[in-house]
Coordinates of C-alpha atoms and ligand atoms in Angstrom, one line a residue:
M1140 CA 0.1 -0.1 0.0
S1141 CA 0.9 3.3 -1.1
M1142 CA 0.7 5.9 1.7
N1143 CA 1.0 8.7 -0.6
D1144 CA -2.6 7.6 -2.9
S1145 CA -4.7 9.4 0.0
N1146 CA -7.6 8.1 -1.6
K1147 CA -6.9 4.6 -1.3
P1148 CA -4.8 4.0 1.7
L1149 CA -6.6 0.5 1.8
A1150 CA -6.0 -2.6 -0.3
D1151 CA -9.4 -3.2 -0.9
L1152 CA -12.8 -2.0 0.5
E1153 CA -13.1 -5.2 2.5
E1154 CA -10.3 -4.0 4.9
W1155 CA -12.3 -1.6 6.8
E1156 CA -15.2 -4.3 7.0
D1157 CA -12.3 -6.6 8.5
F1158 CA -11.8 -4.3 10.9
L1159 CA -15.3 -3.8 11.8
K1160 CA -15.6 -8.0 12.4
E1161 CA -12.4 -7.8 14.8
R1162 CA -13.9 -5.2 16.7
Y1163 CA -17.4 -7.0 16.6
P1164 CA -17.0 -10.6 17.0
E1165 CA -20.1 -12.9 15.3
P1166 CA -22.5 -12.3 19.2
Q1167 CA -24.3 -14.3 20.3
S1168 CA -28.7 -13.3 19.1
D1169 CA -31.6 -14.6 19.9
S1170 CA -33.8 -16.6 17.5
K1171 CA -35.3 -13.2 15.7
G1172 CA -32.3 -12.9 14.7
F1173 CA -32.1 -9.6 17.0
Q1174 CA -29.1 -8.8 19.2
A1175 CA -28.4 -6.7 22.5
I1176 CA -26.4 -4.1 22.8
D1177 CA -23.5 -5.8 24.8
P1178 CA -23.3 -3.2 27.9
E1179 CA -20.2 -5.0 28.6
K1180 CA -18.2 -3.4 26.3
K1181 CA -15.2 -1.7 27.3
K1182 CA -13.9 1.6 26.7
E1183 CA -10.0 -0.4 27.1
Q1184 CA -11.3 -2.5 24.0
F1185 CA -11.7 0.0 21.4
R1186 CA -7.7 1.3 21.9
N1187 CA -6.8 -2.5 21.3
Y1188 CA -8.5 -2.5 18.6
E1189 CA -7.2 1.0 17.4
A1190 CA -3.5 -0.1 18.2
D1191 CA -3.8 -3.5 17.0
A1192 CA -5.7 -1.8 13.5
R1193 CA -3.0 -2.2 10.0
P1194 CA -1.7 1.0 9.3
S1195 CA -3.8 1.1 6.2
V1196 CA -7.1 0.8 8.2
R1197 CA -5.6 3.3 10.4
E1198 CA -4.7 6.1 7.5
F1199 CA -8.5 5.4 6.0
Y1200 CA -9.6 6.4 9.2
R1201 CA -7.6 8.8 10.2
L1202 CA -8.3 10.9 6.4
N1203 CA -12.1 10.0 7.2
H1204 CA -12.1 11.9 10.0
H1205 CA -10.1 14.6 8.7
H1206 CA -12.2 15.1 5.6
Q1207 CA -15.7 14.0 6.7
T1208 CA -16.7 18.1 7.8
Y1209 CA -20.2 18.9 7.5
D1210 CA -19.3 21.5 4.6
F1211 CA -17.7 18.4 3.0
V1212 CA -20.8 16.5 3.6
Q1213 CA -23.2 19.3 2.1
A1214 CA -21.0 20.0 -1.0
K1215 CA -21.6 15.7 -1.8
R1216 CA -25.0 15.8 -1.0
K1217 CA -25.3 18.6 -4.1
D1218 CA -23.1 17.0 -6.5
F1219 CA -24.7 12.7 -6.1
L1220 CA -28.2 13.4 -4.4
S1221 CA -28.9 15.1 -8.4
R1222 CA -28.8 12.2 -9.4
N1223 CA -28.3 12.7 -12.9
R1224 CA -24.8 10.7 -13.3
R1225 CA -26.4 7.1 -15.0
E1226 CA -29.6 5.4 -15.4
M1227 CA -29.3 2.0 -14.4
G1228 CA -31.6 -1.2 -13.6
V1229 CA -30.6 -2.5 -10.0
W1230 CA -29.2 -5.4 -12.1
E1231 CA -27.3 -3.5 -14.1
A1232 CA -25.9 -1.4 -11.4
L1233 CA -25.2 -5.0 -9.9
E1234 CA -23.0 -6.0 -12.3
Y1235 CA -21.3 -2.1 -12.9
L1236 CA -20.0 -2.7 -9.1
N1237 CA -18.9 -5.8 -10.1
T1238 CA -16.3 -4.2 -12.4
L1239 CA -14.9 -3.0 -9.3
V1240 CA -12.1 -4.7 -9.0
D1241 CA -9.3 -4.1 -6.1
D1242 CA -5.9 -5.8 -5.7
S1243 CA -7.9 -7.4 -3.2
D1244 CA -5.8 -10.5 -1.2
P1245 CA -5.1 -13.7 -3.2
D1246 CA -7.6 -15.7 -1.4
T1247 CA -10.9 -13.8 -1.8
D1248 CA -12.1 -15.4 -5.5
L1249 CA -15.8 -13.5 -4.7
S1250 CA -16.7 -10.4 -6.4
Q1251 CA -18.7 -7.6 -5.0
L1252 CA -21.5 -9.4 -6.4
D1253 CA -21.0 -12.8 -4.9
H1254 CA -21.4 -10.7 -1.9
L1255 CA -24.4 -9.2 -1.9
L1256 CA -25.7 -12.8 -3.3
Q1257 CA -24.8 -14.1 -0.6
T1258 CA -26.1 -11.6 2.2
A1259 CA -29.3 -12.3 0.3
E1260 CA -29.3 -15.7 0.3
Q1261 CA -28.5 -16.2 4.3
I1262 CA -31.7 -13.7 4.6
R1263 CA -33.9 -15.8 2.4
R1264 CA -32.1 -19.2 4.4
D1265 CA -33.8 -17.3 7.2
G1266 CA -37.3 -17.3 6.4
H1267 CA -37.2 -12.9 6.1
P1268 CA -40.0 -11.3 4.5
R1269 CA -39.0 -10.7 0.5
W1270 CA -38.4 -7.0 0.9
F1271 CA -35.6 -7.7 3.8
I1272 CA -33.6 -10.4 1.1
L1273 CA -34.0 -7.9 -1.3
T1274 CA -32.4 -5.0 0.8
G1275 CA -29.6 -7.1 1.5
L1276 CA -28.8 -7.5 -2.1
V1277 CA -28.6 -3.9 -2.7
H1278 CA -27.7 -2.6 0.6
D1279 CA -23.6 -1.9 -0.8
L1280 CA -24.8 -0.7 -4.3
G1281 CA -23.9 2.6 -3.2
K1282 CA -20.6 1.6 -3.6
I1283 CA -19.9 2.2 -7.0
L1284 CA -19.1 5.3 -6.3
C1285 CA -15.8 4.2 -6.3
L1286 CA -16.6 3.9 -10.2
Y1287 CA -16.9 7.4 -10.1
G1288 CA -13.2 8.0 -8.8
E1289 CA -13.9 8.9 -5.2
P1290 CA -11.6 8.8 -2.5
Q1291 CA -12.3 5.2 -0.1
W1292 CA -12.7 7.2 3.0
A1293 CA -15.9 9.2 1.4
V1294 CA -17.5 6.1 0.7
V1295 CA -17.0 3.5 3.0
G1296 CA -16.9 3.7 7.1
D1297 CA -18.7 3.7 9.8
T1298 CA -20.5 6.9 9.8
F1299 CA -21.7 9.4 12.2
P1300 CA -24.0 12.3 12.2
V1301 CA -22.3 16.2 11.6
G1302 CA -22.9 19.4 12.5
C1303 CA -22.6 18.0 16.5
A1304 CA -20.3 17.1 18.4
W1305 CA -18.7 13.1 18.0
A1306 CA -20.0 10.7 20.2
P1307 CA -16.8 9.3 22.2
S1308 CA -17.4 5.8 21.0
I1309 CA -16.8 6.6 17.4
V1310 CA -14.0 4.5 16.6
F1311 CA -10.4 6.4 15.8
H1312 CA -12.1 9.7 17.8
K1313 CA -8.3 11.7 18.6
F1314 CA -8.3 12.1 14.1
F1315 CA -11.1 14.7 15.1
E1316 CA -8.8 16.5 15.7
D1317 CA -7.1 17.4 13.0
N1318 CA -11.1 18.3 11.5
V1319 CA -12.1 22.1 11.1
D1320 CA -15.7 21.4 12.9
R1321 CA -13.9 20.8 16.0
D1322 CA -13.3 25.0 15.9
E1323 CA -16.9 25.6 15.0
P1324 CA -18.5 27.2 17.6
R1325 CA -22.5 26.0 16.6
Y1326 CA -20.9 22.4 16.0
K1327 CA -18.7 21.8 19.2
S1328 CA -22.0 20.9 21.5
R1329 CA -23.8 17.5 22.2
L1330 CA -26.6 18.8 20.4
G1331 CA -24.6 21.1 17.8
I1332 CA -27.3 22.2 15.2
Y1333 CA -29.7 19.9 15.7
E1334 CA -32.7 19.7 18.6
E1335 CA -33.4 17.1 21.3
G1336 CA -35.2 14.3 19.7
C1337 CA -35.4 16.0 16.3
G1338 CA -35.0 12.6 14.6
L1339 CA -32.9 11.8 12.2
D1340 CA -34.1 12.2 9.1
N1341 CA -33.2 15.6 9.9
V1342 CA -29.9 14.8 11.1
C1343 CA -27.1 15.1 8.1
M1344 CA -24.8 11.7 8.3
S1345 CA -20.9 12.0 7.2
W1346 CA -21.0 11.1 3.5
G1347 CA -20.9 7.6 2.3
H1348 CA -22.6 4.4 0.1
D1349 CA -25.4 4.7 3.0
E1350 CA -27.2 7.3 2.2
Y1351 CA -26.5 7.3 -1.7
I1352 CA -28.1 4.0 -1.8
Y1353 CA -30.7 4.7 0.6
Q1354 CA -31.6 7.8 -2.0
V1355 CA -32.0 6.0 -5.4
A1356 CA -33.8 3.8 -3.1
K1357 CA -36.1 5.5 -1.5
D1358 CA -39.6 5.5 -3.4
Y1359 CA -39.3 1.8 -3.8
L1360 CA -38.8 0.1 -0.1
P1361 CA -40.2 -0.1 2.8
E1362 CA -39.3 2.1 5.7
E1363 CA -37.8 -0.6 7.6
G1364 CA -35.5 -1.9 4.8
L1365 CA -34.5 2.3 3.8
Y1366 CA -33.3 2.1 7.5
M1367 CA -30.9 -0.2 6.9
L1368 CA -29.5 1.1 3.8
R1369 CA -29.4 4.6 5.7
Y1370 CA -27.8 3.4 8.9
H1371 CA -26.3 -0.1 8.2
S1372 CA -22.4 1.7 8.9
F1373 CA -23.9 3.7 11.6
Y1374 CA -21.8 1.6 13.9
P1375 CA -22.0 4.1 16.8
A1376 CA -25.7 4.1 17.2
H1377 CA -27.0 0.7 16.1
K1378 CA -23.8 -1.0 18.0
E1379 CA -22.7 1.4 20.5
G1380 CA -26.2 2.8 21.8
D1381 CA -24.6 6.3 21.1
Y1382 CA -26.9 9.2 19.8
G1383 CA -30.2 8.5 21.7
Y1384 CA -30.9 12.2 21.8
L1385 CA -30.9 12.6 18.4
M1386 CA -33.6 9.9 17.8
N1387 CA -37.3 9.9 17.8
D1388 CA -39.4 7.3 18.4
K1389 CA -40.1 5.5 15.4
D1390 CA -35.8 6.0 15.0
R1391 CA -35.7 3.9 18.2
E1392 CA -38.6 1.2 16.4
M1393 CA -36.4 1.2 13.0
F1394 CA -33.2 0.7 14.6
K1395 CA -34.6 -2.6 15.7
W1396 CA -34.6 -3.5 11.8
V1397 CA -31.6 -2.0 11.4
R1398 CA -29.6 -4.4 13.9
A1399 CA -31.2 -7.2 12.7
F1400 CA -30.0 -6.8 9.6
N1401 CA -26.4 -5.9 10.7
P1402 CA -25.2 -9.5 11.1
Y1403 CA -26.4 -10.4 7.5
D1404 CA -24.0 -7.3 6.5
L1405 CA -21.0 -8.4 8.9
Y1406 CA -21.0 -12.2 9.1
T1407 CA -22.3 -14.2 5.9
K1408 CA -19.0 -13.7 3.8
S1409 CA -17.7 -17.1 3.1
H1410 CA -15.7 -19.0 0.3
E1411 CA -18.6 -20.5 -1.1
K1412 CA -19.2 -18.4 -4.5
P1413 CA -23.7 -18.1 -5.5
N1414 CA -24.7 -20.1 -8.2
L1415 CA -25.5 -17.1 -10.5
K1416 CA -27.6 -19.2 -13.2
E1417 CA -29.9 -20.9 -10.6
L1418 CA -30.4 -17.8 -8.2
R1419 CA -30.9 -15.4 -11.4
P1420 CA -34.5 -15.9 -12.0
F1421 CA -35.4 -15.7 -8.0
Y1422 CA -33.3 -12.3 -8.2
D1423 CA -35.1 -11.0 -11.5
D1424 CA -38.4 -11.3 -10.2
L1425 CA -37.7 -9.9 -6.4
I1426 CA -36.1 -6.8 -7.8
K1427 CA -39.2 -6.2 -10.6
E1428 CA -42.0 -6.5 -7.8
Y1429 CA -40.5 -3.9 -6.1
F1430 CA -38.2 -1.6 -8.8
P1431 CA -38.9 0.1 -12.0
A1432 CA -36.7 -0.9 -14.4
K1433 CA -34.4 1.9 -14.7
L1434 CA -33.4 3.6 -11.4
R1435 CA -31.3 7.0 -11.5
W1436 CA -27.8 7.5 -10.2
Ligands
FE2_1334 FE1 -22.1 -1.1 3.7

C-alpha cells in the first residue's frame, strides 16, 4: 500500500469490513436474529482495536475523520443526490459494481456481486420477508461511488452525524483533532445544530455509500428496509447505542431492523461462490416486484 495515494489507503474495501469484524466478533443472538447492545463493552477494548489495526486501516480512518466535515458532506450531497450520472436497473448496477476490482488478497476470489448474493441468500434461508432479502441484495450498491473516482474514505467507513459533537464511541476518535468542525462553535455541543429528539431524518450523516443507496431506493422499499440501507454503517448508534438524543420514537423502533440486518452485513461472507445462473430468475422477479426497470443514479 502506498501512503501517498490518499484516495486509496486500503488494499480493498473489505479491509474496512474485516476491521469491523475484529471489533465486533459474531455475537449470540436470539431466535429471531435480534441482537442486544453489549453493556459489558469496556472502553479499553476500543483502544486495543485501534492499536492492533493495520496501518492501512488506521490511515483510512485518519483521512475519513479529517475530511468528513459538515461542509464536505453538503458538497457531496449536492453533487451526488441530484442523481444525474447514470440510469440503470438494479441488476445493471450490480454488474457495474462488479467492475470494481482492487488488489484484493489472493484468497478471496469473490466479487462484489457474490458478496451481495451471499448476504441476500442468508436472509432468504432465515425465512425473512422478500423486501428484506432485496434490501440485502442492494445494500452495498452505493459503493459504485468508488467507480466515479471517489476516495475510499468518502464511500465506506463507520458513519456518524456531522454538525454536532462526535460521540466518544466513534473509533479512532482522536483523528477528529484534524477536523476543522472542531473549532466551529455551532457544531461543538452535544446537539450542535440539531434539537433534542429531532429524528435522524433531520440529521446529516457523514457521506458515503449508505446515504447514496438510500436516496436511490427511497421510493421503492418499505421503511424498515430504507433504514437498513441508510444506517447500516452507523455503528456508533446501532452497535454502541450512542446518539439516542437525536432519535425520535420512530428511529428507535426502526433501529430494531437496522440491528437485525447487521449480522447479515458482517458475518455472511464465505468462500462459497453463489450459483449465479441458478439464482438469477429468483432475483429478477424480486427486483421487478419492487423496483422500476431503470433507476436514477
Ligand atoms: Fe455497506
